[in-house]
mmCIF file of C-alpha atoms in Angstrom:
data_model
loop_
_atom_site.group_PDB
_atom_site.id
_atom_site.type_symbol
_atom_site.label_atom_id
_atom_site.label_comp_id
_atom_site.label_asym_id
_atom_site.label_seq_id
_atom_site.Cartn_x
_atom_site.Cartn_y
_atom_site.Cartn_z
ATOM 1 C CA MET A 1 -12.080 -99.673 58.401
ATOM 2 C CA ASN A 2 -15.433 -98.975 56.875
ATOM 3 C CA ARG A 3 -16.334 -101.919 54.635
ATOM 4 C CA ASN A 4 -18.329 -99.622 52.329
ATOM 5 C CA LEU A 5 -15.219 -97.946 50.909
ATOM 6 C CA ALA A 6 -15.050 -100.215 47.856
ATOM 7 C CA ASP A 7 -18.759 -99.612 47.216
ATOM 8 C CA TYR A 8 -18.258 -95.845 47.360
ATOM 9 C CA LEU A 9 -15.303 -96.077 45.001
ATOM 10 C CA ARG A 10 -17.176 -98.323 42.557
ATOM 11 C CA ARG A 11 -19.894 -95.652 42.420
ATOM 12 C CA GLY A 12 -17.312 -92.882 42.055
ATOM 13 C CA ASP A 13 -18.443 -91.268 45.301
ATOM 14 C CA LEU A 14 -14.997 -90.228 46.519
ATOM 15 C CA ASN A 15 -16.407 -87.761 49.047
ATOM 16 C CA ALA A 16 -18.365 -90.524 50.804
ATOM 17 C CA GLY A 17 -15.241 -92.674 50.653
ATOM 18 C CA LEU A 18 -13.205 -89.932 52.298
ATOM 19 C CA ALA A 19 -15.857 -89.523 54.993
ATOM 20 C CA ALA A 20 -15.761 -93.284 55.632
ATOM 21 C CA ILE A 21 -12.004 -93.287 56.256
ATOM 22 C CA VAL A 22 -11.652 -89.955 58.048
ATOM 23 C CA ASP A 23 -10.128 -91.485 61.194
ATOM 24 C CA CYS A 24 -8.332 -94.352 59.494
ATOM 25 C CA PRO A 25 -4.520 -94.258 59.504
ATOM 26 C CA ILE A 26 -3.030 -94.633 56.033
ATOM 27 C CA PRO A 27 -1.263 -97.930 56.817
ATOM 28 C CA GLU A 28 -4.684 -99.443 57.626
ATOM 29 C CA LEU A 29 -6.265 -97.926 54.514
ATOM 30 C CA ARG A 30 -3.441 -99.229 52.306
ATOM 31 C CA SER A 31 -4.557 -102.852 52.044
ATOM 32 C CA GLU A 32 -8.184 -101.991 51.310
ATOM 33 C CA LEU A 33 -7.325 -99.433 48.638
ATOM 34 C CA LEU A 34 -4.771 -101.735 46.997
ATOM 35 C CA GLU A 35 -7.269 -104.598 47.037
ATOM 36 C CA PHE A 36 -9.841 -102.381 45.325
ATOM 37 C CA ALA A 37 -7.257 -101.224 42.777
ATOM 38 C CA PHE A 38 -6.157 -104.781 41.927
ATOM 39 C CA GLU A 39 -9.710 -106.111 41.710
ATOM 40 C CA SER A 40 -11.149 -103.237 39.696
ATOM 41 C CA GLY A 41 -8.131 -102.060 37.711
ATOM 42 C CA SER A 42 -9.816 -98.675 37.917
ATOM 43 C CA VAL A 43 -8.066 -95.336 37.936
ATOM 44 C CA VAL A 44 -10.595 -94.375 40.621
ATOM 45 C CA ALA A 45 -8.181 -95.952 43.130
ATOM 46 C CA TYR A 46 -5.513 -93.439 42.127
ATOM 47 C CA SER A 47 -8.021 -90.586 42.170
ATOM 48 C CA PHE A 48 -8.936 -91.556 45.713
ATOM 49 C CA ALA A 49 -5.275 -91.724 46.741
ATOM 50 C CA HIS A 50 -4.807 -88.282 45.201
ATOM 51 C CA GLU A 51 -7.734 -86.950 47.226
ATOM 52 C CA ILE A 52 -6.063 -88.318 50.361
ATOM 53 C CA ILE A 53 -2.933 -86.371 49.402
ATOM 54 C CA SER A 54 -4.998 -83.209 49.062
ATOM 55 C CA LEU A 55 -6.190 -83.698 52.644
ATOM 56 C CA HIS A 56 -2.965 -85.037 54.179
ATOM 57 C CA ASN A 57 0.102 -84.275 52.113
ATOM 58 C CA ASN A 58 2.533 -86.447 54.017
ATOM 59 C CA TRP A 59 5.006 -89.119 52.972
ATOM 60 C CA GLU A 60 2.533 -91.912 53.689
ATOM 61 C CA SER A 61 -0.143 -90.513 51.370
ATOM 62 C CA GLN A 62 2.408 -89.870 48.632
ATOM 63 C CA TYR A 63 3.774 -93.390 49.007
ATOM 64 C CA LEU A 64 0.252 -94.821 48.874
ATOM 65 C CA ALA A 65 -0.414 -93.077 45.554
ATOM 66 C CA SER A 66 2.908 -94.331 44.233
ATOM 67 C CA GLU A 67 2.205 -97.878 45.332
ATOM 68 C CA VAL A 68 -1.249 -97.891 43.719
ATOM 69 C CA MET A 69 0.248 -96.796 40.400
ATOM 70 C CA ALA A 70 3.373 -98.989 40.530
ATOM 71 C CA THR A 71 1.503 -102.165 41.410
ATOM 72 C CA ALA A 72 -2.220 -102.415 40.719
ATOM 73 C CA LEU A 73 -2.402 -99.860 37.922
ATOM 74 C CA ASN A 74 1.011 -100.318 36.321
ATOM 75 C CA HIS A 75 -0.677 -101.531 33.137
ATOM 76 C CA LEU A 76 -1.847 -97.976 32.428
ATOM 77 C CA GLN A 77 0.262 -95.821 30.132
ATOM 78 C CA GLY A 78 2.483 -93.543 32.249
ATOM 79 C CA ALA A 79 1.703 -95.318 35.521
ATOM 80 C CA TYR A 80 5.352 -95.811 36.444
ATOM 81 C CA LEU A 81 6.119 -92.149 35.730
ATOM 82 C CA VAL A 82 3.307 -91.090 38.048
ATOM 83 C CA ALA A 83 4.450 -93.630 40.647
ATOM 84 C CA LEU A 84 8.009 -92.291 40.517
ATOM 85 C CA PHE A 85 6.735 -88.737 40.907
ATOM 86 C CA HIS A 86 4.857 -89.683 44.081
ATOM 87 C CA ALA A 87 7.790 -91.765 45.357
ATOM 88 C CA ARG A 88 10.061 -88.722 45.011
ATOM 89 C CA GLN A 89 7.443 -86.584 46.763
ATOM 90 C CA ALA A 90 7.311 -89.091 49.628
ATOM 91 C CA LEU A 91 11.085 -89.073 49.834
ATOM 92 C CA SER A 92 11.195 -85.270 49.920
ATOM 93 C CA LEU A 93 8.823 -85.371 52.901
ATOM 94 C CA ASN A 94 10.755 -88.142 54.690
ATOM 95 C CA PRO A 95 14.357 -88.088 53.391
ATOM 96 C CA ASP A 96 15.756 -90.209 56.227
ATOM 97 C CA ASP A 97 13.599 -93.249 55.442
ATOM 98 C CA VAL A 98 15.942 -95.863 53.974
ATOM 99 C CA GLY A 99 12.956 -97.936 52.853
ATOM 100 C CA LEU A 100 11.825 -95.080 50.603
ATOM 101 C CA TRP A 101 15.311 -94.819 49.096
ATOM 102 C CA GLU A 102 15.219 -98.558 48.449
ATOM 103 C CA TYR A 103 11.754 -98.202 46.909
ATOM 104 C CA ILE A 104 13.067 -95.523 44.539
ATOM 105 C CA LEU A 105 15.533 -98.103 43.202
ATOM 106 C CA LEU A 106 12.557 -100.124 41.934
ATOM 107 C CA PHE A 107 12.311 -97.579 39.131
ATOM 108 C CA HIS A 108 15.809 -98.518 38.012
ATOM 109 C CA ASP A 109 14.893 -102.209 37.810
ATOM 110 C CA ILE A 110 11.750 -101.927 35.676
ATOM 111 C CA PRO A 111 12.015 -102.282 31.888
ATOM 112 C CA GLU A 112 11.406 -98.539 31.391
ATOM 113 C CA GLN A 113 14.372 -97.829 33.706
ATOM 114 C CA LEU A 114 13.107 -94.444 34.850
ATOM 115 C CA ILE A 115 16.158 -94.021 37.076
ATOM 116 C CA GLY A 116 19.447 -94.153 35.207
ATOM 117 C CA ASP A 117 22.486 -96.145 36.251
ATOM 118 C CA ASP A 118 24.408 -93.170 37.653
ATOM 119 C CA GLU A 119 21.528 -92.024 39.868
ATOM 120 C CA ALA A 120 20.856 -95.598 40.980
ATOM 121 C CA VAL A 121 24.485 -96.058 42.023
ATOM 122 C CA GLN A 122 24.418 -92.768 43.967
ATOM 123 C CA ILE A 123 21.225 -93.801 45.737
ATOM 124 C CA ALA A 124 22.569 -97.288 46.462
ATOM 125 C CA LYS A 125 25.765 -95.889 47.959
ATOM 126 C CA ARG A 126 23.735 -93.533 50.144
ATOM 127 C CA ILE A 127 21.639 -96.471 51.348
ATOM 128 C CA LEU A 128 24.722 -98.552 52.130
ATOM 129 C CA THR A 129 26.163 -95.829 54.372
ATOM 130 C CA ILE A 130 23.048 -96.176 56.531
ATOM 131 C CA LYS A 131 22.115 -99.817 55.946
ATOM 132 C CA PRO A 132 25.220 -101.776 54.920
ATOM 133 C CA ASP A 133 23.289 -105.026 54.521
ATOM 134 C CA SER A 134 20.735 -103.658 52.029
ATOM 135 C CA VAL A 135 20.165 -106.343 49.423
ATOM 136 C CA VAL A 136 18.441 -103.836 47.137
ATOM 137 C CA ALA A 137 21.418 -101.457 47.171
ATOM 138 C CA ARG A 138 23.964 -104.270 46.807
ATOM 139 C CA ARG A 139 22.171 -105.459 43.690
ATOM 140 C CA VAL A 140 22.941 -102.058 42.126
ATOM 141 C CA VAL A 141 26.552 -101.519 43.226
ATOM 142 C CA GLY A 142 27.767 -105.072 43.686
ATOM 143 C CA PRO A 143 28.513 -107.181 46.734
ATOM 144 C CA THR A 144 31.781 -105.518 47.807
ATOM 145 C CA ALA A 145 30.880 -101.816 47.707
ATOM 146 C CA SER A 146 30.458 -100.169 51.075
ATOM 147 C CA GLY A 147 28.843 -96.950 49.910
ATOM 148 C CA ARG A 148 31.683 -94.863 51.310
ATOM 149 C CA GLY A 149 33.114 -93.513 48.097
ATOM 150 C CA GLU A 150 34.345 -96.659 46.387
ATOM 151 C CA SER A 151 33.535 -97.209 42.732
#
């Protein structure tokens, strides 16, 4: 990873930042962008993640934008709404990823509760059909539900 990325982002030079990470896989970029976002608290981190989406609209780039907003920038008004939007986009691009379904349930657990109880239960039951030992899903439906149609 190019160590100048944070410098480019601090200057607002997103194009130079994109050039610096052109061959970098998103999982490797993740830690550096999140570190910048936490340290700076700047919306520039989200802008950069959004630029990555414009170049590579895949589940990983959508998830990265969601993670930036839901963690480092969650103090901004509307951050969780934006994070949920990108989480749903990631899920639409990779609907078989149980980890993304579990991540979506985060938005049920936050004080704003952007995912209602009914939707959370539906998601949890879906998760349990694939991953019966999911702690995240069990927290929503209770310890005895199997996800196979029980209430």
